[in-house]
XYZ file of C-alpha atoms in Angstrom:
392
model
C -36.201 16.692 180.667
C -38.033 16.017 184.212
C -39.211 18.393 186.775
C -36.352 18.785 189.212
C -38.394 16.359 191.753
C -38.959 13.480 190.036
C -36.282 11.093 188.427
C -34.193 11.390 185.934
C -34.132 10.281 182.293
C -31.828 8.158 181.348
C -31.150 6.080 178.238
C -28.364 3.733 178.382
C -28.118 2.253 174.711
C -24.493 2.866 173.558
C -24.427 5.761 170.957
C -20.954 6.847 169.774
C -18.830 6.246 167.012
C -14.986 6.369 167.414
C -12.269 8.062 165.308
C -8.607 7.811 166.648
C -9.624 5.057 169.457
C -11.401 2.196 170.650
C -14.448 2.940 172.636
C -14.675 1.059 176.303
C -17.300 2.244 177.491
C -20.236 4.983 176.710
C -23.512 5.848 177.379
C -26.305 7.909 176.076
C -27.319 9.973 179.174
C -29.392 13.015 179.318
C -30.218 14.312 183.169
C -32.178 17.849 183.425
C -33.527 19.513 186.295
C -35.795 21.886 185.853
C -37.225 25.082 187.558
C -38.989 28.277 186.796
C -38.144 30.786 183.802
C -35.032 32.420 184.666
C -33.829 36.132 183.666
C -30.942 36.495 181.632
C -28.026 37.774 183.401
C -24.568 39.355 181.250
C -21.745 37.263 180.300
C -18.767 37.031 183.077
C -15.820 37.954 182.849
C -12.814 35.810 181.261
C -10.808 36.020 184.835
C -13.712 34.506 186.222
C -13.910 31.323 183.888
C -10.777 30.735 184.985
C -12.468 30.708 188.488
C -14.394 28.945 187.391
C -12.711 26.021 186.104
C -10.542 25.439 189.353
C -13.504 25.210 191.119
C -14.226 22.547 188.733
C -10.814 20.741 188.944
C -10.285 21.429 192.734
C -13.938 19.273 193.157
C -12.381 16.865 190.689
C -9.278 16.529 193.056
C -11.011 16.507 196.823
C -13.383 13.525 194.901
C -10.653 11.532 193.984
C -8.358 11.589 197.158
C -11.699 11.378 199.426
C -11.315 7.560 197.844
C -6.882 7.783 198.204
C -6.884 7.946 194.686
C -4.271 9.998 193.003
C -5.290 13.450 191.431
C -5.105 14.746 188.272
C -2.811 17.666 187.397
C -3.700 20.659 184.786
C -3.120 19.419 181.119
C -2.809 23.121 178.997
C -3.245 21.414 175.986
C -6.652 20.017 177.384
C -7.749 23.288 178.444
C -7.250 24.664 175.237
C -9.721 21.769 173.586
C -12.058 21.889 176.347
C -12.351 26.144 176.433
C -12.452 25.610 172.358
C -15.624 23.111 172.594
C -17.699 24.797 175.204
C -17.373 27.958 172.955
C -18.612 25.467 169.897
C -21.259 24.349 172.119
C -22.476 27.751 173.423
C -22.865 29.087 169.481
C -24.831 26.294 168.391
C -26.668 26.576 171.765
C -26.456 22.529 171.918
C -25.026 20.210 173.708
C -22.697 17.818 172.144
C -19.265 15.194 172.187
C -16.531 16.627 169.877
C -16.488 13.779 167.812
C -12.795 13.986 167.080
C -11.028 14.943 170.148
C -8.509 11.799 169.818
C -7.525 13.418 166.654
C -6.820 16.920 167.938
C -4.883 15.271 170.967
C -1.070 15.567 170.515
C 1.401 13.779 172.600
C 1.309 9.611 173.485
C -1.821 9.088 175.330
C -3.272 5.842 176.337
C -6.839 7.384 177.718
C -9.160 10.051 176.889
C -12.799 10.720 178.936
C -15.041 13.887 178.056
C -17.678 14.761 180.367
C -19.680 17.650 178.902
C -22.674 19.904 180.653
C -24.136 23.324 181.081
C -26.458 24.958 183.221
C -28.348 28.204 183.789
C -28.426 30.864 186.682
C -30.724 33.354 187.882
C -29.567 37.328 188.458
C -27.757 37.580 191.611
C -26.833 33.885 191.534
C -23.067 33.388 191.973
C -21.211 31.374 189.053
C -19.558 29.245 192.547
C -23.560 27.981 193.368
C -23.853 26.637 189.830
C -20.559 25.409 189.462
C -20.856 23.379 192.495
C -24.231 21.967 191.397
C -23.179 21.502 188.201
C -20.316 19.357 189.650
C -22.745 17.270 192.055
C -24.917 16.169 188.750
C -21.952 14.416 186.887
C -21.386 13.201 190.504
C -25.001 11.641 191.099
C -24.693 10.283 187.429
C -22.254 7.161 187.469
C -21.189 7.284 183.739
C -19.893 10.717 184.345
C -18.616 9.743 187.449
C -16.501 7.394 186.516
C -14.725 9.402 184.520
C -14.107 12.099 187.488
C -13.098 8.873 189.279
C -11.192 7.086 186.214
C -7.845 5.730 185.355
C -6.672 9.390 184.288
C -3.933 11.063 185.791
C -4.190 14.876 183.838
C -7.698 16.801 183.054
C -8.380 20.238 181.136
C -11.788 22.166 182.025
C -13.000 24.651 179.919
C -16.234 26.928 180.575
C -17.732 29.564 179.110
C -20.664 31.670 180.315
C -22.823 33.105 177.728
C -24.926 36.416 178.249
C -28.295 34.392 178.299
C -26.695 33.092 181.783
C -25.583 29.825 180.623
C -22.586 28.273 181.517
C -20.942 25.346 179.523
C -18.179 23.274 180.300
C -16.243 20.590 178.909
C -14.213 18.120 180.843
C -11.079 16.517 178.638
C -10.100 13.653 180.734
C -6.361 12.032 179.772
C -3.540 9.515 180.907
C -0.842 9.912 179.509
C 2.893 11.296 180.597
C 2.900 14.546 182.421
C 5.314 16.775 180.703
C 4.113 14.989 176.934
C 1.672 17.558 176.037
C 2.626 21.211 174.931
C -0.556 23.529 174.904
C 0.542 23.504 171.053
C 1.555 21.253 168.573
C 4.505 23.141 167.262
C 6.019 24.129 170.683
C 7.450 21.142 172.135
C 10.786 21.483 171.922
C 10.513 25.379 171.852
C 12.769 27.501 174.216
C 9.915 29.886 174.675
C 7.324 26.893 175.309
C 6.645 27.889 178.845
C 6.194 31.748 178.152
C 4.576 30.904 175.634
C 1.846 28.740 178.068
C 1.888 31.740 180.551
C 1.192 34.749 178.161
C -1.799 32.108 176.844
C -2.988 31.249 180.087
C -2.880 35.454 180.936
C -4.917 35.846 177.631
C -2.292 38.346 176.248
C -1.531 35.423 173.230
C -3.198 33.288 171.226
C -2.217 30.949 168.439
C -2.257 31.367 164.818
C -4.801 28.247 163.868
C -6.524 25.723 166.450
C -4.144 23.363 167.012
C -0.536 26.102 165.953
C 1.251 28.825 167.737
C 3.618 29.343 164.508
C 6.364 30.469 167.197
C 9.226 31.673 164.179
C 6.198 34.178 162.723
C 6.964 37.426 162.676
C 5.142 39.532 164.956
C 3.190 43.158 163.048
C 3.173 46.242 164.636
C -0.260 45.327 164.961
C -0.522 42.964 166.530
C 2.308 44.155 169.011
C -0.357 46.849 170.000
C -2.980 44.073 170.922
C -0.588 41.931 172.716
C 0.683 45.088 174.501
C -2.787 46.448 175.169
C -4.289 43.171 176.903
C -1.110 43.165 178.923
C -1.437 47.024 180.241
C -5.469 46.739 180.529
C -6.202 49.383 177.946
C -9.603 49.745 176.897
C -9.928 49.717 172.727
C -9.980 53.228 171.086
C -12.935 53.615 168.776
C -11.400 57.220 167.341
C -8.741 56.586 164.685
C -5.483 57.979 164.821
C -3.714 56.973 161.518
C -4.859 57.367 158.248
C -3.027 53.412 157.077
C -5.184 51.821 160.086
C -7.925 50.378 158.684
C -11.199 51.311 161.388
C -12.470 48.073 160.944
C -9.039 46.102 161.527
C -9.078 43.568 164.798
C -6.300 45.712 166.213
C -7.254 48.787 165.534
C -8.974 49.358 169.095
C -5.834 48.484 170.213
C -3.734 50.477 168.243
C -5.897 53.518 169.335
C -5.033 53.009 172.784
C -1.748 52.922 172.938
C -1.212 56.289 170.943
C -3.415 57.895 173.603
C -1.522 56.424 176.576
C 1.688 57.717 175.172
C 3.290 53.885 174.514
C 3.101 53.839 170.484
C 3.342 56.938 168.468
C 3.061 55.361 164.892
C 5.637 55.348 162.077
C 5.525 58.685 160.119
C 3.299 61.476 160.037
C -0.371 60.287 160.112
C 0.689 56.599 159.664
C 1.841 53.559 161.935
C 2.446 51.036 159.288
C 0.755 48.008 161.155
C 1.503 45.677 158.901
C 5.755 46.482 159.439
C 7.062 43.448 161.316
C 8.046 44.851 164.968
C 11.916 45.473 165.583
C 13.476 44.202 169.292
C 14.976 47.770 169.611
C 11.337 49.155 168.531
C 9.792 46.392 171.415
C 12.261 47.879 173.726
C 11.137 50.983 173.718
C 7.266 50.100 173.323
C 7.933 47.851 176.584
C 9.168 50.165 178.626
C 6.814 53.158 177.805
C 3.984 50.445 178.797
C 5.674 49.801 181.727
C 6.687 53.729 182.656
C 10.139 52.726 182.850
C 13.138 55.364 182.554
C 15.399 55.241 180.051
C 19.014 54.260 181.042
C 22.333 55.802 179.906
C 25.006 52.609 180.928
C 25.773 50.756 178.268
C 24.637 47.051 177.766
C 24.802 45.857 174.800
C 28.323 46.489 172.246
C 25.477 46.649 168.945
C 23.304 49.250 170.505
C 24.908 52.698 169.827
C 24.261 55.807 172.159
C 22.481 57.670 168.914
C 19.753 54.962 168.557
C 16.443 56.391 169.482
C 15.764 53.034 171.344
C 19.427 53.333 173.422
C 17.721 53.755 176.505
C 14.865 51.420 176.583
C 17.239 49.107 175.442
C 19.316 49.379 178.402
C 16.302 49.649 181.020
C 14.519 46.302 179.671
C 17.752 44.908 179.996
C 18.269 46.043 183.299
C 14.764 44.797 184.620
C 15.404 41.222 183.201
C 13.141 41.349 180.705
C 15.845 40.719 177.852
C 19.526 38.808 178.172
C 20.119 40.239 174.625
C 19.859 37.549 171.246
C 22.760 35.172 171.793
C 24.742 33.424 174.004
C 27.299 36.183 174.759
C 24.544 38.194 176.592
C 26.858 41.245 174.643
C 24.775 41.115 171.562
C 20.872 42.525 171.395
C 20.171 42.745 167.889
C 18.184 45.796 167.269
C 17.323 45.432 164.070
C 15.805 41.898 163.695
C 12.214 41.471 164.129
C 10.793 39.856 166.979
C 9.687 36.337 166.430
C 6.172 35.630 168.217
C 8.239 33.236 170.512
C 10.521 35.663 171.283
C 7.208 38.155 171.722
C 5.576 35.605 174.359
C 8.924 35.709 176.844
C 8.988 39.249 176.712
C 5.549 39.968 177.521
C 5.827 37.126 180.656
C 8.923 38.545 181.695
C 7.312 42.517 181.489
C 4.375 41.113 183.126
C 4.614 38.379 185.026
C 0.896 36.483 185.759
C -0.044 35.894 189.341
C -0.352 32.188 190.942
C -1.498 29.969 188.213
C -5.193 28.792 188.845
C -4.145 25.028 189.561
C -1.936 25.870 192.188
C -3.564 27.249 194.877
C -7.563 26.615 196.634
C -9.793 29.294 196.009
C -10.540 30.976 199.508
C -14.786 29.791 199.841
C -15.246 34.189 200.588
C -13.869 34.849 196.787
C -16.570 32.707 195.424
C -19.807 32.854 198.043
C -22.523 30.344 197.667
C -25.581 31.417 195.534
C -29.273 30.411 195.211
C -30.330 27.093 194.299
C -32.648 27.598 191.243
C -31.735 26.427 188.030
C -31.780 24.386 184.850
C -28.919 22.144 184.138
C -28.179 19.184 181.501
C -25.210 16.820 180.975
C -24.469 14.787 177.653
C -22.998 11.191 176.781
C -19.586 10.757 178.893
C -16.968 9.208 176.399
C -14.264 7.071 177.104
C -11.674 6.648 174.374
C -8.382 3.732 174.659
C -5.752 2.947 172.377
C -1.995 1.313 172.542
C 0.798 3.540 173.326
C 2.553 2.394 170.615
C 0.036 3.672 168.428
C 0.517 6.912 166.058
Protein backbone atom coordinates (compact mmCIF):
# COMPACT_ATOMS: atom_id res chain seq x y z
CA UNK A 1 0.00 0.00 0.00
CA UNK A 2 1.29 3.70 -1.00
CA UNK A 3 0.46 6.99 0.45
CA UNK A 4 -2.45 8.31 -1.57
CA UNK A 5 0.18 10.76 -3.45
CA UNK A 6 2.57 8.74 -4.77
CA UNK A 7 2.06 5.80 -7.33
CA UNK A 8 0.61 2.87 -7.16
CA UNK A 9 1.79 -0.71 -6.66
CA UNK A 10 1.32 -2.86 -9.08
CA UNK A 11 2.47 -6.40 -9.85
CA UNK A 12 1.57 -7.78 -13.10
CA UNK A 13 2.81 -11.54 -12.97
CA UNK A 14 -0.26 -13.70 -13.82
CA UNK A 15 -1.57 -15.43 -10.58
CA UNK A 16 -4.79 -17.45 -10.97
CA UNK A 17 -5.71 -20.84 -11.42
CA UNK A 18 -8.92 -21.78 -13.35
CA UNK A 19 -11.74 -24.25 -12.54
CA UNK A 20 -14.74 -24.35 -15.05
CA UNK A 21 -12.78 -22.08 -17.79
CA UNK A 22 -9.90 -21.04 -19.62
CA UNK A 23 -8.20 -18.01 -18.31
CA UNK A 24 -7.52 -15.03 -21.08
CA UNK A 25 -6.29 -12.76 -19.33
CA UNK A 26 -5.40 -11.83 -15.45
CA UNK A 27 -3.38 -9.88 -13.43
CA UNK A 28 -2.12 -9.62 -9.95
CA UNK A 29 -3.00 -5.98 -9.03
CA UNK A 30 -3.12 -4.43 -5.69
CA UNK A 31 -3.82 -0.35 -5.75
CA UNK A 32 -4.33 1.38 -2.12
CA UNK A 33 -4.67 4.84 -1.26
CA UNK A 34 -4.15 5.77 1.88
CA UNK A 35 -5.12 8.55 4.42
CA UNK A 36 -5.43 9.21 8.08
CA UNK A 37 -7.08 6.77 10.79
CA UNK A 38 -10.65 6.85 10.21
CA UNK A 39 -13.60 6.38 12.92
CA UNK A 40 -15.80 3.61 12.57
CA UNK A 41 -19.15 4.50 11.47
CA UNK A 42 -22.49 1.71 11.85
CA UNK A 43 -23.40 -0.61 9.20
CA UNK A 44 -26.09 0.83 6.49
CA UNK A 45 -28.94 -0.19 5.86
CA UNK A 46 -29.86 -3.17 3.33
CA UNK A 47 -32.16 -0.56 1.14
CA UNK A 48 -29.18 1.36 0.84
CA UNK A 49 -26.81 -1.43 -0.66
CA UNK A 50 -29.16 -1.65 -3.08
CA UNK A 51 -28.34 2.11 -3.62
CA UNK A 52 -25.61 1.38 -3.64
CA UNK A 53 -25.06 -1.05 -6.25
CA UNK A 54 -26.98 1.02 -9.02
CA UNK A 55 -24.76 3.60 -8.43
CA UNK A 56 -22.26 1.07 -9.25
CA UNK A 57 -23.99 -0.34 -12.41
CA UNK A 58 -25.41 3.08 -13.58
CA UNK A 59 -21.31 4.24 -13.65
CA UNK A 60 -20.77 0.90 -15.35
CA UNK A 61 -23.44 1.90 -18.04
CA UNK A 62 -22.64 5.92 -18.66
CA UNK A 63 -18.71 4.31 -19.10
CA UNK A 64 -19.60 2.07 -21.64
CA UNK A 65 -21.98 4.17 -23.93
CA UNK A 66 -19.54 7.34 -23.34
CA UNK A 67 -17.39 4.89 -25.91
CA UNK A 68 -21.13 3.74 -28.04
CA UNK A 69 -20.66 0.58 -26.56
CA UNK A 70 -23.67 -1.39 -25.58
CA UNK A 71 -24.60 -1.67 -21.77
CA UNK A 72 -24.99 -4.31 -19.63
CA UNK A 73 -28.37 -5.23 -18.13
CA UNK A 74 -28.97 -6.60 -14.35
CA UNK A 75 -28.14 -10.43 -14.19
CA UNK A 76 -30.19 -11.61 -10.63
CA UNK A 77 -28.37 -14.59 -10.60
CA UNK A 78 -25.06 -12.46 -10.56
CA UNK A 79 -26.24 -10.36 -7.87
CA UNK A 80 -26.92 -13.14 -5.81
CA UNK A 81 -23.01 -14.45 -6.23
CA UNK A 82 -21.65 -11.10 -6.06
CA UNK A 83 -23.88 -9.94 -2.62
CA UNK A 84 -22.85 -13.73 -1.42
CA UNK A 85 -18.90 -12.99 -1.92
CA UNK A 86 -18.63 -9.51 -0.59
CA UNK A 87 -20.36 -10.95 2.59
CA UNK A 88 -17.44 -13.87 2.42
CA UNK A 89 -15.03 -11.19 1.99
CA UNK A 90 -16.22 -8.80 4.75
CA UNK A 91 -16.06 -11.94 7.50
CA UNK A 92 -12.70 -12.89 6.69
CA UNK A 93 -11.92 -9.12 6.51
CA UNK A 94 -9.78 -9.99 3.18
CA UNK A 95 -9.87 -9.39 -0.03
CA UNK A 96 -10.11 -12.17 -2.44
CA UNK A 97 -11.35 -13.92 -6.19
CA UNK A 98 -14.00 -16.64 -5.51
CA UNK A 99 -12.06 -19.19 -6.97
CA UNK A 100 -15.02 -21.09 -8.33
CA UNK A 101 -17.48 -18.69 -9.62
CA UNK A 102 -17.63 -20.59 -13.19
CA UNK A 103 -18.85 -23.43 -11.18
CA UNK A 104 -21.64 -21.71 -9.28
CA UNK A 105 -22.72 -20.00 -12.68
CA UNK A 106 -25.87 -21.67 -14.14
CA UNK A 107 -27.15 -21.04 -17.55
CA UNK A 108 -24.81 -21.16 -21.11
CA UNK A 109 -22.29 -18.52 -20.70
CA UNK A 110 -19.42 -17.85 -22.92
CA UNK A 111 -17.67 -15.00 -20.50
CA UNK A 112 -17.22 -14.33 -16.96
CA UNK A 113 -15.02 -11.06 -15.44
CA UNK A 114 -14.91 -10.35 -11.53
CA UNK A 115 -13.67 -7.14 -10.44
CA UNK A 116 -13.50 -7.11 -6.64
CA UNK A 117 -12.68 -3.96 -4.08
CA UNK A 118 -13.56 -2.28 -0.86
CA UNK A 119 -12.98 0.85 0.74
CA UNK A 120 -13.43 2.77 3.98
CA UNK A 121 -15.37 6.04 4.99
CA UNK A 122 -15.15 8.50 7.60
CA UNK A 123 -18.47 9.54 9.93
CA UNK A 124 -20.56 11.83 8.03
CA UNK A 125 -19.16 10.59 4.72
CA UNK A 126 -21.96 9.57 2.32
CA UNK A 127 -21.82 5.81 0.96
CA UNK A 128 -22.47 7.92 -2.86
CA UNK A 129 -18.66 9.77 -2.21
CA UNK A 130 -17.09 6.34 -1.76
CA UNK A 131 -18.96 4.58 -4.19
CA UNK A 132 -18.03 6.98 -6.80
CA UNK A 133 -14.34 6.82 -5.84
CA UNK A 134 -14.40 3.45 -5.49
CA UNK A 135 -15.69 3.28 -9.12
CA UNK A 136 -12.92 5.83 -10.50
CA UNK A 137 -10.02 3.32 -9.03
CA UNK A 138 -11.09 0.19 -11.13
CA UNK A 139 -11.41 3.01 -13.75
CA UNK A 140 -7.71 4.44 -13.44
CA UNK A 141 -6.59 0.69 -13.24
CA UNK A 142 -6.75 -0.84 -16.89
CA UNK A 143 -7.08 -4.57 -15.88
CA UNK A 144 -10.20 -3.68 -14.06
CA UNK A 145 -11.15 -1.53 -16.64
CA UNK A 146 -11.34 -3.65 -19.15
CA UNK A 147 -13.60 -5.62 -17.68
CA UNK A 148 -16.13 -2.51 -17.01
CA UNK A 149 -15.36 -1.97 -20.72
CA UNK A 150 -15.37 -5.83 -21.87
CA UNK A 151 -17.13 -8.09 -24.24
CA UNK A 152 -20.01 -8.62 -21.53
CA UNK A 153 -23.41 -7.82 -22.14
CA UNK A 154 -25.09 -8.63 -18.27
CA UNK A 155 -23.27 -7.68 -14.75
CA UNK A 156 -24.40 -8.40 -10.99
CA UNK A 157 -22.93 -5.97 -8.16
CA UNK A 158 -23.06 -6.89 -4.81
CA UNK A 159 -21.89 -4.65 -1.70
CA UNK A 160 -21.98 -4.85 1.66
CA UNK A 161 -21.04 -2.26 4.28
CA UNK A 162 -19.72 -3.53 7.45
CA UNK A 163 -20.03 -1.57 10.88
CA UNK A 164 -16.17 -0.82 10.92
CA UNK A 165 -17.26 1.49 7.78
CA UNK A 166 -16.08 -0.70 5.12
CA UNK A 167 -17.73 -1.28 2.10
CA UNK A 168 -17.03 -4.34 -0.23
CA UNK A 169 -18.18 -5.06 -3.50
CA UNK A 170 -17.95 -7.62 -6.02
CA UNK A 171 -18.46 -7.13 -9.69
CA UNK A 172 -19.70 -10.59 -11.63
CA UNK A 173 -19.16 -9.68 -15.15
CA UNK A 174 -21.06 -12.23 -17.88
CA UNK A 175 -22.05 -12.75 -21.67
CA UNK A 176 -24.22 -14.87 -22.14
CA UNK A 177 -28.18 -14.85 -23.29
CA UNK A 178 -30.35 -12.45 -21.45
CA UNK A 179 -33.30 -14.34 -20.22
CA UNK A 180 -30.71 -17.76 -19.59
CA UNK A 181 -30.09 -17.14 -16.04
CA UNK A 182 -32.79 -17.63 -13.22
CA UNK A 183 -31.58 -16.02 -9.84
CA UNK A 184 -31.83 -19.91 -8.91
CA UNK A 185 -30.95 -23.03 -10.22
CA UNK A 186 -34.19 -24.81 -9.68
CA UNK A 187 -36.52 -22.00 -10.96
CA UNK A 188 -36.17 -21.86 -14.55
CA UNK A 189 -39.00 -23.13 -15.83
CA UNK A 190 -41.02 -22.21 -12.62
CA UNK A 191 -44.43 -20.35 -12.97
CA UNK A 192 -43.60 -18.39 -9.88
CA UNK A 193 -39.89 -17.61 -11.21
CA UNK A 194 -40.49 -13.93 -11.45
CA UNK A 195 -42.24 -13.51 -7.94
CA UNK A 196 -40.06 -15.44 -6.85
CA UNK A 197 -37.01 -12.78 -8.14
CA UNK A 198 -39.17 -9.84 -6.77
CA UNK A 199 -39.97 -11.08 -3.15
CA UNK A 200 -35.84 -11.85 -3.26
CA UNK A 201 -34.91 -8.69 -4.59
CA UNK A 202 -37.56 -6.99 -1.68
CA UNK A 203 -35.63 -9.20 0.89
CA UNK A 204 -38.95 -10.79 2.10
CA UNK A 205 -37.40 -14.47 0.60
CA UNK A 206 -34.51 -16.20 0.51
CA UNK A 207 -33.50 -19.62 -0.73
CA UNK A 208 -33.13 -22.80 1.01
CA UNK A 209 -29.15 -23.50 0.17
CA UNK A 210 -26.72 -21.13 -1.95
CA UNK A 211 -27.35 -21.99 -5.18
CA UNK A 212 -31.65 -23.57 -4.39
CA UNK A 213 -34.94 -21.95 -3.82
CA UNK A 214 -36.62 -25.58 -3.33
CA UNK A 215 -39.90 -23.83 -4.82
CA UNK A 216 -42.41 -27.29 -4.11
CA UNK A 217 -41.20 -26.99 -0.11
CA UNK A 218 -43.68 -26.55 2.08
CA UNK A 219 -43.80 -23.36 3.74
CA UNK A 220 -44.02 -23.58 8.27
CA UNK A 221 -46.04 -21.42 10.08
CA UNK A 222 -42.82 -20.15 10.92
CA UNK A 223 -41.49 -19.17 8.59
CA UNK A 224 -44.84 -17.63 7.19
CA UNK A 225 -44.42 -15.18 10.22
CA UNK A 226 -40.86 -14.07 8.97
CA UNK A 227 -41.83 -13.76 5.44
CA UNK A 228 -44.95 -11.85 6.60
CA UNK A 229 -43.06 -9.73 9.11
CA UNK A 230 -40.25 -8.39 6.61
CA UNK A 231 -43.11 -7.66 4.27
CA UNK A 232 -45.29 -5.46 6.95
CA UNK A 233 -41.94 -3.86 8.58
CA UNK A 234 -42.47 -5.35 12.00
CA UNK A 235 -39.78 -5.04 14.35
CA UNK A 236 -38.84 -8.73 16.09
CA UNK A 237 -40.57 -9.39 19.50
CA UNK A 238 -38.06 -10.38 22.13
CA UNK A 239 -41.14 -11.39 24.76
CA UNK A 240 -42.48 -14.87 23.98
CA UNK A 241 -45.92 -15.55 23.43
CA UNK A 242 -46.23 -19.40 23.05
CA UNK A 243 -45.02 -21.89 25.17
CA UNK A 244 -44.01 -24.50 21.63
CA UNK A 245 -41.85 -21.38 20.28
CA UNK A 246 -38.60 -22.04 21.03
CA UNK A 247 -36.94 -18.23 22.32
CA UNK A 248 -33.98 -18.94 20.58
CA UNK A 249 -35.69 -20.05 17.13
CA UNK A 250 -34.71 -17.65 13.91
CA UNK A 251 -38.40 -16.83 13.69
CA UNK A 252 -39.30 -16.41 16.82
CA UNK A 253 -38.82 -12.44 16.74
CA UNK A 254 -41.01 -12.71 14.09
CA UNK A 255 -43.53 -14.77 15.39
CA UNK A 256 -43.73 -12.33 18.41
CA UNK A 257 -44.67 -9.61 16.26
CA UNK A 258 -47.28 -10.63 14.53
CA UNK A 259 -49.33 -11.86 17.67
CA UNK A 260 -48.92 -8.30 18.98
CA UNK A 261 -50.06 -6.60 15.76
CA UNK A 262 -53.15 -8.69 15.75
CA UNK A 263 -52.12 -10.72 12.22
CA UNK A 264 -51.30 -14.33 13.82
CA UNK A 265 -52.96 -15.54 16.91
CA UNK A 266 -51.26 -19.05 17.18
CA UNK A 267 -52.87 -22.51 17.00
CA UNK A 268 -54.39 -23.48 20.42
CA UNK A 269 -54.21 -22.14 23.72
CA UNK A 270 -50.59 -21.08 24.55
CA UNK A 271 -49.24 -22.70 21.32
CA UNK A 272 -48.77 -21.73 17.50
CA UNK A 273 -47.38 -24.93 16.25
CA UNK A 274 -44.57 -23.34 13.98
CA UNK A 275 -43.47 -26.19 12.66
CA UNK A 276 -47.42 -26.99 11.01
CA UNK A 277 -47.02 -26.43 7.27
CA UNK A 278 -49.20 -23.13 6.48
CA UNK A 279 -52.75 -23.77 4.84
CA UNK A 280 -53.86 -21.23 1.66
CA UNK A 281 -57.17 -20.64 3.60
CA UNK A 282 -54.88 -20.04 6.88
CA UNK A 283 -52.51 -17.52 4.36
CA UNK A 284 -55.71 -15.93 3.43
CA UNK A 285 -56.60 -14.83 6.42
CA UNK A 286 -52.93 -14.05 7.77
CA UNK A 287 -52.68 -11.84 4.42
CA UNK A 288 -55.33 -9.88 4.85
CA UNK A 289 -55.05 -9.12 8.66
CA UNK A 290 -51.37 -7.86 7.53
CA UNK A 291 -52.82 -5.93 5.08
CA UNK A 292 -56.05 -4.53 7.30
CA UNK A 293 -58.26 -5.78 4.76
CA UNK A 294 -62.14 -6.48 5.47
CA UNK A 295 -63.48 -9.57 5.24
CA UNK A 296 -65.97 -10.15 2.32
CA UNK A 297 -69.34 -11.98 2.34
CA UNK A 298 -69.80 -12.71 -1.86
CA UNK A 299 -68.92 -15.82 -2.66
CA UNK A 300 -65.79 -16.74 -4.81
CA UNK A 301 -64.76 -19.77 -4.69
CA UNK A 302 -67.54 -23.16 -4.93
CA UNK A 303 -64.83 -25.14 -2.15
CA UNK A 304 -64.83 -22.37 0.35
CA UNK A 305 -68.00 -22.75 2.53
CA UNK A 306 -69.65 -19.69 4.38
CA UNK A 307 -68.78 -21.60 7.96
CA UNK A 308 -64.98 -21.60 7.31
CA UNK A 309 -63.30 -19.28 9.69
CA UNK A 310 -61.11 -18.12 6.67
CA UNK A 311 -64.55 -17.43 4.32
CA UNK A 312 -63.92 -13.94 4.30
CA UNK A 313 -60.30 -13.42 3.84
CA UNK A 314 -60.68 -15.81 1.30
CA UNK A 315 -62.97 -13.78 -0.64
CA UNK A 316 -61.13 -10.29 0.04
CA UNK A 317 -57.56 -11.67 -1.19
CA UNK A 318 -59.39 -12.82 -3.99
CA UNK A 319 -60.99 -9.73 -4.62
CA UNK A 320 -57.67 -7.60 -4.39
CA UNK A 321 -55.89 -9.94 -6.96
CA UNK A 322 -53.76 -11.39 -4.80
CA UNK A 323 -55.11 -15.07 -5.51
CA UNK A 324 -57.00 -16.49 -8.93
CA UNK A 325 -57.74 -19.59 -6.74
CA UNK A 326 -55.44 -23.20 -7.42
CA UNK A 327 -56.48 -24.25 -10.91
CA UNK A 328 -57.41 -23.33 -14.09
CA UNK A 329 -61.17 -22.89 -13.47
CA UNK A 330 -60.41 -19.81 -11.26
CA UNK A 331 -63.72 -21.68 -9.25
CA UNK A 332 -61.48 -23.79 -7.15
CA UNK A 333 -59.15 -22.27 -4.07
CA UNK A 334 -58.15 -25.16 -2.21
CA UNK A 335 -58.23 -24.33 1.39
CA UNK A 336 -56.82 -27.03 2.75
CA UNK A 337 -53.50 -27.66 0.87
CA UNK A 338 -50.45 -26.12 2.12
CA UNK A 339 -48.83 -23.40 0.46
CA UNK A 340 -45.83 -24.33 -1.55
CA UNK A 341 -42.89 -21.65 -1.07
CA UNK A 342 -43.53 -20.83 -4.84
CA UNK A 343 -46.88 -20.36 -4.35
CA UNK A 344 -45.73 -18.24 -0.95
CA UNK A 345 -43.37 -15.86 -3.16
CA UNK A 346 -46.51 -14.74 -5.67
CA UNK A 347 -48.58 -14.07 -2.88
CA UNK A 348 -46.37 -11.97 -0.95
CA UNK A 349 -45.45 -9.87 -4.51
CA UNK A 350 -48.92 -9.67 -5.31
CA UNK A 351 -49.89 -8.39 -1.34
CA UNK A 352 -46.99 -6.21 -1.63
CA UNK A 353 -45.90 -5.19 -4.62
CA UNK A 354 -41.95 -3.67 -4.57
CA UNK A 355 -41.42 -0.22 -5.95
CA UNK A 356 -39.29 0.49 -9.32
CA UNK A 357 -36.66 -2.11 -9.45
CA UNK A 358 -33.12 -0.53 -8.81
CA UNK A 359 -31.90 -1.10 -12.54
CA UNK A 360 -34.57 0.71 -13.97
CA UNK A 361 -34.49 4.04 -13.13
CA UNK A 362 -31.20 6.88 -12.35
CA UNK A 363 -30.87 7.70 -8.92
CA UNK A 364 -31.80 11.53 -8.58
CA UNK A 365 -27.76 13.03 -7.57
CA UNK A 366 -30.05 14.88 -4.18
CA UNK A 367 -30.93 11.10 -2.88
CA UNK A 368 -27.32 10.30 -2.71
CA UNK A 369 -25.23 13.84 -2.02
CA UNK A 370 -21.54 13.86 -2.52
CA UNK A 371 -19.37 13.23 0.63
CA UNK A 372 -15.78 13.98 1.77
CA UNK A 373 -12.88 12.76 0.04
CA UNK A 374 -10.82 10.90 2.74
CA UNK A 375 -10.37 7.39 2.61
CA UNK A 376 -8.65 4.04 2.26
CA UNK A 377 -9.53 1.89 -0.62
CA UNK A 378 -8.00 -1.45 -2.29
CA UNK A 379 -8.92 -3.50 -5.39
CA UNK A 380 -7.82 -7.25 -6.06
CA UNK A 381 -6.78 -9.37 -9.26
CA UNK A 382 -9.60 -8.74 -12.08
CA UNK A 383 -10.40 -12.27 -13.62
CA UNK A 384 -11.45 -13.06 -16.88
CA UNK A 385 -12.84 -16.53 -17.43
CA UNK A 386 -13.84 -18.09 -21.43
CA UNK A 387 -15.13 -21.25 -22.45
CA UNK A 388 -17.22 -22.78 -25.63
CA UNK A 389 -20.87 -22.52 -25.55
CA UNK A 390 -21.18 -25.86 -26.26
CA UNK A 391 -19.56 -26.68 -23.19
CA UNK A 392 -21.44 -28.26 -19.98
Amino acid sequence: MTSKDSAPAVDASPSVAVTGGRVLTTFALALALLATLLAPVPAVASSDWVGAEQRFTNHINRERATLGLATVQVNLQMVRIARDWSAQMAARDTMSHRPDIPDHVHGTWTRLGENVGWISYREGDSLAAAVDRLHQAFMDSPPHKANVLGDFNQVGVGVLVVGTGKLWVTFNFLKGPTDGFPLFADIGSNTHRRAIEQAWLADLASGCRFDGYCPAGQVTRAQMATFIARAVGLAPVVSNRFEDVDPRSLHAGAINALVAAGIAQGCAEGRYCPDDAVKRGQMATFLSRALQLAPRSDVKFVDVLPTSSHFGNINTVAEQGITSGCDASGVRYCPGDPVRRDQMASFLARAFPAPVSFWERDPDPEELPEGGSTSTHEIGTPTTYERDPEQD
